[in-house]
XYZ file of C-alpha atoms in Angstrom:
701
model
C 106.873 -143.174 63.225
C 108.847 -143.554 66.783
C 112.361 -142.964 66.144
C 112.365 -145.478 68.674
C 110.634 -148.054 67.454
C 111.289 -147.325 63.420
C 109.254 -150.092 61.795
C 106.091 -149.538 64.196
C 103.715 -149.614 60.698
C 101.268 -146.221 61.661
C 97.735 -146.753 61.365
C 94.982 -145.141 63.403
C 95.068 -146.986 66.909
C 97.054 -144.939 69.278
C 100.617 -146.108 71.101
C 102.121 -146.005 74.041
C 102.843 -142.680 75.208
C 106.850 -142.099 74.811
C 108.722 -143.568 78.582
C 110.587 -140.377 79.744
C 106.006 -139.312 79.613
C 104.466 -141.434 80.770
C 107.168 -140.661 83.443
C 106.600 -136.993 84.040
C 102.899 -138.012 84.510
C 103.993 -140.703 87.266
C 106.403 -137.460 88.372
C 103.146 -135.116 88.006
C 100.939 -136.889 90.374
C 103.227 -137.671 92.828
C 103.777 -133.855 93.439
C 99.736 -132.780 92.497
C 98.331 -132.183 96.388
C 94.781 -133.666 95.035
C 96.182 -137.127 93.752
C 96.640 -139.686 96.501
C 97.695 -142.384 93.669
C 101.518 -144.111 94.610
C 103.428 -144.806 92.232
C 103.033 -148.107 91.291
C 98.902 -146.546 90.680
C 101.032 -143.921 88.358
C 102.974 -146.320 86.799
C 99.761 -147.891 85.313
C 97.428 -144.995 84.330
C 100.222 -143.984 82.459
C 99.880 -147.076 80.570
C 95.767 -146.538 79.864
C 96.028 -142.780 78.835
C 97.435 -141.041 75.783
C 98.008 -137.723 74.893
C 99.607 -137.276 78.442
C 101.963 -133.821 77.419
C 98.855 -131.482 77.835
C 97.778 -133.446 81.370
C 101.615 -132.314 83.013
C 102.342 -128.609 84.421
C 105.286 -128.666 83.639
C 108.290 -125.688 83.488
C 112.144 -125.705 81.754
C 113.002 -127.679 78.592
C 115.367 -131.478 77.377
C 118.708 -128.440 77.881
C 118.124 -126.709 81.401
C 116.087 -130.088 82.867
C 112.509 -130.621 82.981
C 110.581 -129.611 86.135
C 107.040 -131.343 86.896
C 105.195 -129.600 88.658
C 101.940 -130.840 88.671
C 99.182 -131.638 87.026
C 97.161 -128.956 85.133
C 94.628 -127.056 86.389
C 91.827 -127.663 83.895
C 93.174 -131.709 83.654
C 91.361 -132.197 86.896
C 87.789 -131.938 88.456
C 86.279 -131.883 92.135
C 82.941 -134.098 92.500
C 81.681 -133.551 95.983
C 79.779 -136.589 97.347
C 78.297 -137.038 100.777
C 81.165 -139.571 101.589
C 83.975 -136.404 100.374
C 85.834 -135.632 97.407
C 86.815 -136.953 94.818
C 89.715 -136.465 91.919
C 88.957 -137.069 88.430
C 90.965 -136.481 85.868
C 89.652 -136.491 81.553
C 92.363 -138.218 79.716
C 92.009 -139.970 75.601
C 92.286 -144.253 76.204
C 93.262 -146.763 74.195
C 90.762 -148.558 72.982
C 92.304 -151.706 74.164
C 93.008 -150.297 77.586
C 91.784 -150.707 81.337
C 89.633 -153.182 82.571
C 85.878 -154.281 83.939
C 84.626 -153.823 87.171
C 84.297 -157.118 89.323
C 83.428 -154.914 92.032
C 80.802 -152.831 90.635
C 77.477 -152.125 93.166
C 75.353 -153.596 90.467
C 77.631 -156.928 91.405
C 78.272 -156.791 94.746
C 74.987 -158.008 95.918
C 75.039 -160.834 93.791
C 78.531 -161.895 94.328
C 77.825 -161.748 98.574
C 74.460 -163.750 98.308
C 75.794 -166.777 95.532
C 77.357 -169.911 97.704
C 79.250 -170.985 94.913
C 81.726 -167.907 94.620
C 83.903 -167.171 97.223
C 83.558 -163.113 98.131
C 87.202 -161.214 98.133
C 88.246 -159.076 100.426
C 88.293 -155.797 99.495
C 89.368 -153.055 101.733
C 90.750 -149.284 101.286
C 94.641 -148.516 100.749
C 96.507 -146.140 103.541
C 99.829 -144.058 102.198
C 102.169 -143.926 104.645
C 101.251 -140.688 106.490
C 98.163 -142.313 107.640
C 95.663 -141.197 104.721
C 93.933 -142.798 101.978
C 95.131 -143.437 98.348
C 92.750 -143.238 96.155
C 93.123 -147.066 95.144
C 90.902 -150.733 96.640
C 93.146 -153.902 97.311
C 91.595 -156.794 96.771
C 92.746 -160.669 97.842
C 91.882 -163.457 96.163
C 93.083 -166.643 97.907
C 94.447 -168.297 94.110
C 94.341 -167.568 91.004
C 91.578 -169.990 90.227
C 89.727 -167.654 93.141
C 90.353 -164.533 90.635
C 89.214 -166.822 87.185
C 85.585 -168.097 89.315
C 84.465 -164.419 90.915
C 85.626 -163.400 86.774
C 83.320 -166.021 85.065
C 80.781 -165.014 87.141
C 80.873 -161.679 86.646
C 80.953 -162.506 82.650
C 77.738 -164.893 83.102
C 75.919 -161.758 85.208
C 76.889 -158.619 82.148
C 76.025 -161.658 79.730
C 72.839 -162.014 81.162
C 72.230 -158.283 81.347
C 72.674 -157.959 77.719
C 69.485 -160.331 77.471
C 67.686 -157.614 79.613
C 69.170 -155.067 76.868
C 66.683 -153.043 75.013
C 69.716 -151.984 72.423
C 72.799 -153.710 71.301
C 75.401 -152.224 72.967
C 78.412 -153.600 71.427
C 77.031 -152.921 67.501
C 76.374 -149.285 68.581
C 79.717 -148.707 70.017
C 81.026 -150.098 66.778
C 78.522 -147.958 64.452
C 79.172 -144.623 66.197
C 82.040 -145.479 69.054
C 81.407 -144.490 72.624
C 80.363 -141.295 73.132
C 79.557 -141.063 76.373
C 83.395 -141.532 78.766
C 83.551 -144.596 81.064
C 84.712 -143.608 83.982
C 87.692 -145.649 86.276
C 89.319 -146.028 89.385
C 92.748 -148.126 90.930
C 92.871 -151.585 91.529
C 95.607 -153.371 93.908
C 95.067 -157.332 92.568
C 97.040 -159.687 95.206
C 97.364 -163.031 95.684
C 99.868 -164.890 97.321
C 103.518 -162.467 96.606
C 101.877 -161.298 92.997
C 100.534 -157.796 93.353
C 99.408 -155.414 90.341
C 96.934 -152.947 89.207
C 93.948 -152.779 87.136
C 91.956 -149.414 86.431
C 88.959 -150.877 86.863
C 85.788 -149.276 85.450
C 83.522 -147.127 88.376
C 81.318 -146.462 85.505
C 81.181 -148.224 82.323
C 81.730 -152.094 82.676
C 79.308 -153.093 80.167
C 81.236 -150.710 77.261
C 84.352 -151.406 79.100
C 83.776 -155.519 78.241
C 82.714 -155.093 74.572
C 84.274 -151.809 73.300
C 87.842 -154.884 74.175
C 85.214 -157.779 72.016
C 85.434 -155.679 69.246
C 88.823 -155.000 69.405
C 89.594 -158.769 69.982
C 90.050 -158.901 73.428
C 88.674 -161.099 76.545
C 87.820 -160.177 79.967
C 90.847 -161.681 81.894
C 93.292 -159.466 79.511
C 92.194 -156.415 81.808
C 92.823 -158.022 84.806
C 95.332 -160.625 83.648
C 97.547 -159.163 80.979
C 97.494 -161.063 77.604
C 98.592 -164.330 77.185
C 101.868 -164.715 75.376
C 100.756 -167.146 72.674
C 98.151 -164.338 71.872
C 101.240 -162.917 69.846
C 103.458 -165.732 69.039
C 104.226 -166.207 72.935
C 105.415 -168.936 75.185
C 102.457 -170.955 76.827
C 101.117 -170.613 79.979
C 102.552 -167.186 80.529
C 101.089 -163.434 80.281
C 102.458 -160.409 79.486
C 100.559 -158.390 83.017
C 101.947 -155.292 82.267
C 100.301 -153.458 79.385
C 103.637 -151.142 78.525
C 104.285 -154.892 77.581
C 102.270 -155.968 74.912
C 100.112 -153.637 73.943
C 102.028 -152.236 71.604
C 102.448 -155.047 69.618
C 98.959 -155.908 70.055
C 98.834 -152.356 68.751
C 100.893 -152.753 65.152
C 98.872 -156.025 64.599
C 95.804 -153.584 64.146
C 97.498 -150.600 62.654
C 98.939 -153.037 59.950
C 95.690 -154.622 59.113
C 94.287 -151.480 59.302
C 92.271 -150.321 56.630
C 92.932 -153.921 54.345
C 89.424 -155.018 53.619
C 89.049 -158.763 54.335
C 87.829 -159.698 51.135
C 90.806 -158.853 49.321
C 92.967 -161.606 51.619
C 92.661 -164.475 49.978
C 93.063 -167.847 51.495
C 94.550 -170.576 49.382
C 93.316 -173.758 49.187
C 95.722 -175.976 48.433
C 97.689 -174.829 51.034
C 97.014 -175.436 54.426
C 99.273 -173.930 56.859
C 99.477 -170.463 54.525
C 95.244 -170.627 54.632
C 95.836 -170.594 58.818
C 98.045 -167.333 58.127
C 95.721 -165.678 55.727
C 92.600 -166.435 57.597
C 94.795 -164.967 60.713
C 95.112 -162.030 58.791
C 91.594 -161.732 57.408
C 90.550 -162.374 61.261
C 93.210 -158.860 61.714
C 91.811 -157.104 59.075
C 88.678 -157.892 60.137
C 89.331 -155.817 63.590
C 91.094 -153.555 62.372
C 87.330 -152.151 60.600
C 85.065 -153.495 63.630
C 87.319 -151.352 65.714
C 87.945 -148.562 64.460
C 85.285 -146.052 66.325
C 86.711 -147.238 69.932
C 90.473 -147.326 68.654
C 90.628 -143.728 71.036
C 88.115 -142.901 73.666
C 87.236 -140.452 76.212
C 87.984 -141.345 79.396
C 87.632 -140.021 83.708
C 89.640 -141.375 85.948
C 89.931 -141.090 89.366
C 93.010 -139.999 90.761
C 92.585 -138.382 94.479
C 90.427 -138.765 97.446
C 90.369 -135.996 100.166
C 87.318 -137.652 102.891
C 84.430 -134.607 103.815
C 85.903 -133.436 107.581
C 83.968 -135.170 109.899
C 83.340 -138.192 108.119
C 84.965 -141.866 108.814
C 87.655 -141.918 105.149
C 86.048 -144.605 103.001
C 86.795 -144.580 98.924
C 84.332 -147.419 97.912
C 81.477 -145.793 98.843
C 82.744 -142.431 97.406
C 83.304 -144.611 93.958
C 79.824 -146.443 95.221
C 77.682 -143.029 95.099
C 78.816 -141.303 91.638
C 77.805 -145.155 90.114
C 74.458 -144.802 91.452
C 73.838 -141.629 90.781
C 75.592 -142.452 86.853
C 72.943 -145.036 86.594
C 69.776 -143.459 88.749
C 68.406 -140.831 86.442
C 65.440 -139.791 85.001
C 63.301 -141.993 82.484
C 63.451 -139.573 79.613
C 67.731 -140.707 79.972
C 66.269 -143.768 79.180
C 63.672 -142.624 75.574
C 65.457 -145.703 73.778
C 67.920 -143.582 70.910
C 70.348 -146.640 71.888
C 66.737 -149.170 69.938
C 66.844 -147.135 67.601
C 70.169 -147.491 66.588
C 69.370 -151.292 66.287
C 66.064 -150.815 65.115
C 67.749 -148.292 62.011
C 70.313 -150.265 60.986
C 67.818 -153.142 60.684
C 66.323 -151.165 58.215
C 68.881 -150.622 56.576
C 70.241 -153.779 56.126
C 66.684 -154.756 54.407
C 66.262 -152.010 52.084
C 70.449 -153.089 51.019
C 69.021 -156.327 50.432
C 65.800 -155.280 48.537
C 68.418 -152.986 46.254
C 66.162 -149.578 47.304
C 69.310 -147.912 48.317
C 72.792 -148.411 46.992
C 76.073 -149.539 49.015
C 77.491 -145.901 49.426
C 74.171 -144.828 50.948
C 73.839 -148.543 53.414
C 77.290 -147.128 54.357
C 76.669 -144.000 55.050
C 73.469 -145.035 56.987
C 75.182 -146.564 59.367
C 78.015 -144.581 59.414
C 80.933 -146.524 57.310
C 81.273 -144.021 55.651
C 81.409 -139.740 56.236
C 77.942 -138.373 54.958
C 79.744 -135.669 53.114
C 80.339 -138.844 50.257
C 77.070 -138.229 49.266
C 77.551 -135.241 46.756
C 80.209 -132.929 46.096
C 77.791 -129.943 46.983
C 77.766 -130.009 50.730
C 74.794 -128.603 49.949
C 73.487 -130.986 48.013
C 74.813 -133.612 50.782
C 72.435 -132.054 53.307
C 69.096 -132.645 51.077
C 70.818 -135.566 49.612
C 70.776 -137.354 53.946
C 67.321 -136.269 54.614
C 65.988 -137.773 51.723
C 67.432 -140.777 51.663
C 66.433 -141.307 55.509
C 63.049 -140.276 54.788
C 63.119 -142.444 52.254
C 64.574 -145.867 54.364
C 62.227 -144.446 57.806
C 59.268 -143.019 56.092
C 58.994 -144.449 52.181
C 55.704 -144.248 50.136
C 56.475 -146.636 47.697
C 54.631 -149.492 47.985
C 57.074 -152.389 48.300
C 59.417 -150.030 50.949
C 55.837 -149.477 53.016
C 55.442 -153.123 53.015
C 59.871 -153.714 53.976
C 59.655 -151.366 56.720
C 56.438 -152.198 58.457
C 57.524 -155.694 58.033
C 60.619 -155.186 59.718
C 59.785 -153.061 62.740
C 56.635 -155.438 63.523
C 54.399 -152.682 62.939
C 50.070 -153.003 62.101
C 48.923 -152.708 58.648
C 49.522 -148.340 57.983
C 45.961 -147.901 58.458
C 45.922 -148.491 62.040
C 49.515 -146.531 62.804
C 49.053 -144.340 65.790
C 51.656 -141.068 67.118
C 53.597 -143.401 69.037
C 54.815 -145.471 65.749
C 55.148 -142.506 64.717
C 57.472 -141.578 67.658
C 59.150 -145.053 66.990
C 60.013 -143.933 63.552
C 61.644 -140.822 64.622
C 63.653 -141.979 66.765
C 65.443 -144.194 64.369
C 65.477 -141.601 62.086
C 67.506 -139.030 64.156
C 69.327 -142.043 64.984
C 70.344 -143.206 61.259
C 71.335 -139.760 61.321
C 73.220 -139.188 63.742
C 75.274 -142.299 62.601
C 75.696 -140.902 59.395
C 77.104 -137.259 60.111
C 79.520 -139.498 62.494
C 78.204 -138.818 66.719
C 76.450 -135.546 66.437
C 74.004 -135.311 68.994
C 70.494 -135.074 67.265
C 67.591 -135.375 69.318
C 64.903 -137.304 68.999
C 62.309 -135.071 70.848
C 63.729 -131.955 68.737
C 62.785 -133.431 65.423
C 60.101 -132.696 62.952
C 58.319 -136.188 63.181
C 55.714 -136.076 61.395
C 52.161 -136.793 62.019
C 51.068 -140.660 61.880
C 48.607 -139.638 58.893
C 51.588 -139.051 56.840
C 53.313 -141.697 57.861
C 50.762 -143.961 55.938
C 51.313 -142.135 53.249
C 54.949 -141.857 53.961
C 57.012 -138.228 53.356
C 56.384 -136.696 50.198
C 59.490 -134.858 48.420
C 59.766 -132.609 45.072
C 62.331 -134.367 43.784
C 64.402 -130.700 43.122
C 67.885 -130.334 43.754
C 69.138 -127.900 46.281
C 70.031 -125.008 44.215
C 66.039 -125.834 43.188
C 64.429 -126.212 45.779
C 65.521 -123.428 47.579
C 65.311 -120.692 43.818
C 61.878 -122.633 44.285
C 60.748 -121.669 47.865
C 62.815 -117.747 47.872
C 60.734 -117.407 44.326
C 58.339 -113.377 44.954
C 54.951 -115.255 43.247
C 53.228 -116.932 45.852
C 52.627 -120.596 44.434
C 51.723 -124.351 45.049
C 54.993 -124.943 43.576
C 56.751 -122.733 46.146
C 54.718 -123.867 49.149
C 55.553 -127.548 48.331
C 59.346 -125.783 47.940
C 58.989 -124.291 51.204
C 57.279 -127.427 52.991
C 60.188 -129.462 51.869
C 63.055 -126.894 52.719
C 62.203 -126.132 56.719
C 62.031 -130.094 57.078
C 65.277 -130.419 55.216
C 66.493 -128.162 57.094
C 65.590 -129.178 60.789
C 68.787 -130.962 61.559
C 70.783 -128.263 61.308
C 68.231 -126.286 63.946
C 68.657 -128.748 66.421
C 72.530 -129.127 65.415
C 72.421 -125.184 66.218
C 69.781 -125.520 69.830
C 67.570 -123.736 67.638
C 63.935 -126.260 68.367
C 64.432 -126.966 71.517
C 61.474 -129.350 71.383
C 58.020 -128.655 72.836
C 58.642 -128.442 76.243
C 62.338 -126.556 75.941
C 62.906 -123.850 78.416
C 61.042 -120.636 76.466
C 57.713 -122.186 77.304
C 57.203 -122.890 73.912
C 55.092 -125.698 73.834
C 53.810 -126.217 70.334
C 55.543 -128.723 67.891
C 57.808 -129.014 65.906
C 56.123 -129.114 63.324
C 54.062 -125.980 64.260
C 57.100 -124.051 64.987
C 58.401 -124.604 61.091
C 55.180 -123.745 60.193
C 55.020 -120.518 61.430
C 58.406 -119.905 59.985
C 58.969 -120.773 56.968
C 55.492 -118.269 56.121
C 57.784 -115.534 55.886
C 61.493 -114.641 54.216
C 62.928 -114.410 57.226
C 62.037 -118.022 58.111
C 63.065 -119.665 54.616
C 66.586 -118.018 54.817
C 66.662 -119.263 58.431
C 66.571 -122.612 56.537
C 69.241 -122.174 54.059
C 70.914 -121.093 56.974
C 70.926 -123.928 59.166
C 71.533 -126.264 55.872
C 74.638 -124.597 54.922
C 75.844 -124.661 58.637
C 74.818 -127.799 58.676
C 76.558 -129.363 55.852
C 80.156 -127.707 57.642
C 79.139 -130.344 60.610
C 79.026 -132.619 57.695
C 82.158 -131.733 55.848
C 84.079 -131.402 58.933
C 83.222 -134.519 59.945
C 84.466 -135.961 56.714
C 87.888 -134.573 57.432
C 87.511 -131.494 54.707
C 88.490 -128.364 54.223
C 85.263 -125.117 54.898
C 84.139 -123.592 51.721
C 81.411 -121.114 52.439
C 78.465 -120.706 49.781
C 78.532 -118.109 47.569
C 77.237 -114.860 49.138
C 76.728 -116.612 52.770
C 76.336 -114.477 55.493
C 79.294 -114.987 58.337
C 78.062 -116.605 61.573
C 75.134 -118.773 60.575
C 72.829 -119.164 63.077
C 74.285 -116.989 65.571
C 73.700 -113.460 64.030
C 69.879 -113.904 61.287
C 68.363 -110.082 61.419
C 64.810 -109.895 61.814
C 61.967 -107.602 61.786
C 63.370 -106.267 64.765
C 65.976 -103.799 64.697
C 67.257 -104.578 68.833
C 67.164 -108.624 68.214
C 69.875 -108.436 64.752
C 72.566 -109.350 66.764
C 71.157 -111.494 68.990
C 71.652 -115.653 68.415
C 68.653 -117.209 66.725
C 68.211 -119.672 69.570
C 64.568 -120.992 70.346
C 64.089 -118.153 72.418
C 64.402 -115.646 69.695
C 62.718 -117.968 67.179
C 59.656 -117.928 69.058
C 59.350 -113.928 69.660
C 59.971 -113.832 65.847
C 57.466 -116.608 64.649
C 54.940 -116.497 67.563
C 52.010 -119.268 67.894
C 50.262 -118.713 64.534
C 46.241 -120.042 64.572
C 45.527 -120.474 61.092
C 48.154 -123.512 60.343
C 47.002 -127.435 60.062
C 49.744 -128.742 60.991
C 49.837 -130.746 64.245
C 51.815 -132.747 66.984
C 107.155 -157.158 77.120
C 108.890 -158.681 80.130
C 109.394 -162.934 80.983
C 105.128 -162.810 81.323
C 103.798 -164.428 85.093
C 102.624 -167.559 84.431
C 98.725 -168.020 84.072
C 96.236 -170.250 83.093
C 93.711 -169.048 80.340
C 90.287 -168.110 81.770
C 86.829 -169.634 80.913
C 86.371 -167.261 78.604
C 89.956 -167.702 76.481
C 90.040 -170.838 76.626
C 85.946 -171.138 74.509
C 88.355 -168.279 72.044
C 91.431 -170.442 71.621
C 88.852 -173.480 70.502
C 86.917 -171.567 67.822
C 90.398 -170.593 66.551
C 91.443 -173.952 66.257
C 88.865 -174.460 63.821
C 90.206 -172.335 61.541
C 89.241 -173.301 57.571
C 87.533 -176.608 59.295
C 84.043 -175.004 58.032
C 85.685 -174.445 54.401
C 86.707 -177.802 54.412
C 83.831 -179.234 55.800
C 81.477 -177.184 53.331
C 83.697 -179.120 50.912
C 83.703 -182.104 51.490
C 79.924 -181.694 51.868
C 80.171 -180.895 48.304
C 82.307 -183.618 47.013
C 79.745 -185.802 48.575
C 76.169 -184.140 46.718
C 78.381 -184.934 43.806
C 79.482 -188.368 43.862
C 75.755 -189.712 44.995
C 74.653 -187.380 42.207
C 76.811 -189.430 39.504
C 75.899 -192.740 41.274
C 72.214 -191.960 40.774
C 72.688 -193.836 37.311
C 73.880 -196.933 38.524
C 71.086 -197.969 40.583
C 68.391 -196.256 38.607
C 65.714 -197.946 36.657
C 66.803 -201.088 34.794
C 69.978 -201.710 36.196
C 70.354 -205.218 37.245
C 71.523 -206.282 40.643
C 71.534 -209.238 42.527
C 69.088 -208.944 45.866
C 73.135 -209.738 47.959
C 74.689 -206.393 46.020
C 71.070 -204.357 47.009
C 71.835 -205.139 51.045
C 75.376 -204.501 50.431
C 74.872 -201.103 48.865
C 72.334 -200.227 51.404
C 74.040 -201.256 54.752
C 76.636 -199.135 52.932
C 73.883 -196.027 52.443
C 72.785 -196.725 56.328
C 76.256 -196.436 57.775
C 76.951 -192.643 55.555
C 72.729 -191.457 56.859
C 73.606 -192.446 60.671
C 77.489 -189.818 59.971
C 74.915 -187.498 58.154
C 72.551 -187.489 60.901
C 75.526 -187.039 63.418
C 76.652 -183.839 61.058
C 73.286 -182.461 61.368
C 72.882 -182.899 64.548
C 76.259 -180.693 65.472
C 74.952 -178.626 62.359
C 72.333 -177.213 64.939
C 74.006 -176.858 68.134
C 77.066 -174.628 66.295
C 73.832 -172.407 64.580
C 71.916 -172.148 68.404
C 73.539 -170.500 70.875
C 72.329 -170.700 74.715
C 68.745 -169.278 75.552
C 70.498 -169.373 79.816
C 73.122 -166.836 80.459
C 72.791 -166.915 84.388
C 75.378 -168.736 84.717
C 77.438 -168.376 87.762
C 80.250 -170.527 87.343
C 81.297 -173.846 84.969
C 84.181 -174.728 82.689
C 84.695 -174.516 78.867
C 81.646 -177.083 78.321
C 78.770 -174.636 79.901
C 80.748 -171.349 79.809
C 77.258 -169.903 78.030
C 78.650 -165.777 76.405
C 74.994 -164.372 74.944
C 71.207 -165.140 74.845
C 69.796 -166.198 71.372
C 67.023 -168.607 71.509
C 66.600 -170.868 69.467
C 64.437 -170.323 65.915
């Protein structure tokens, strides 16, 4: 707990660094020849990163005086482009930091071609000595013009989500932001107002959705937080992050670890009900945003133009962004789509009571996989079998469920492509369960489509029993079955240890993973490797769960590094793919196949939308109660007008008139309910206000 703010809640969401380290960060940047940012840019950057001290090269101490020399060499990396050299710094970033970039190369053409949105003036910033700072300056005619531009970009981002094959926001909520986004400094200007923002060179979508998980709108990154959001003045913003981020973080930490459902909402006190509802929302934000509480980020801190070329910082940024997005097709083979499909499968399996609540939490990344069993080996076995039970089930009800959820043809018509898709789904679920460990689907043990039709069989043995059966001295059918399953269970550890690199690895070994495993599992050395791979993966699971590692009794040191083989010369070589190929050559007889006063500022359209949603707190609950009371009232009244009741014609006419009034009201309620259920399908808006701003793409049922 900080001595400066003793009442600040402790939690897993990081606060700003102490002012002394932020000041040293600024001085380091001004002293470092690789950094071409001015003081204002460095001050803003110091609020968008945490753990600044290890980045700063200094000497002395508080007693003798600290002398700052610059940034540490290991913290700054050059990136050479055709327009000059950019200097980048890898930092740890709070999830609530930075902003989307409205001037990303992906949007530049759209903005320039759109007559309804004014193209802002974007210029590089010169240093006092005539050089060029690593800063872009953007000038708007007014705040309204900036907000108009922001609305346009939000519409474009929402439209992009319509074409995306996976749910990026859901992926961030499960596995965090595994790939760091890159940010550069933009200086905004309109009138006499000037301020700095760290905007995304690459990672606008990730920033957009990460902020959404934290309950923040895109305008916050650009204009600051409306003070109203934390009980402050109407129409005022804290533009400087140092004025509001710690306050917002304190709210997240206050509810970190609190189950939203444990916060009861009283039915008899509207004021307390609203407070409880807001507390529940903070708890939900803290839970959903925890995987992105802290992320890795790259900051562009310097720019040196190429010799003989006109300085063009904007072009250098654009070239790096193009390189980021123009990747080979294999880089977009669908792991995120697999993650989304996997979550759907897991949810349906849980709804059908096919898996437990703990198993559901593990496969969605909410609980560490190590929780599946106290014994690390058993936890690995349970995890692999759990993923198989969901993705490659063998019982009829689960086979039907999986086929329906994945929209597959009947089992007899499954093909190789369906097996590959399921293999990617299983890889994604294992990755989420372990906590972000990279398990490439291409290197996993994807079953033959014939096996997929029947499901992956299991011996049902515990880890100890399975290893004992696989290491039995006498050959038998039970030993063969145990070795086959042991090889399958070992694959995540082998992939994580870079032993199996897929069928087109650099070793030239074009065998499929099942074929490689079949070659290894017929030898005692292969079984030993499988056990070591399981133990290695168990260590990964334990580390990810924050537990101490306890080596298995009799386990060899340096697992997956030194595995003794038949050849004495190979005894000290690492168990990599080349070693694997030499040790188990191609077999032809196997059957496997392949806070200040703030700045006056209006709300953006998305912020207005969010405010209106918050104004409905408790109204859904009240509506449900009213509808229940109305239904019960009509039920009781039915006996008054049923058969045998003697009503005059005038009484019946009067009664029908009353019912017609209620019928009209119910029709209105039904129409509004339909509008609430279905969001607009057209997300390509370029401008608008609160009445027509679209945020997502969901077709009506």
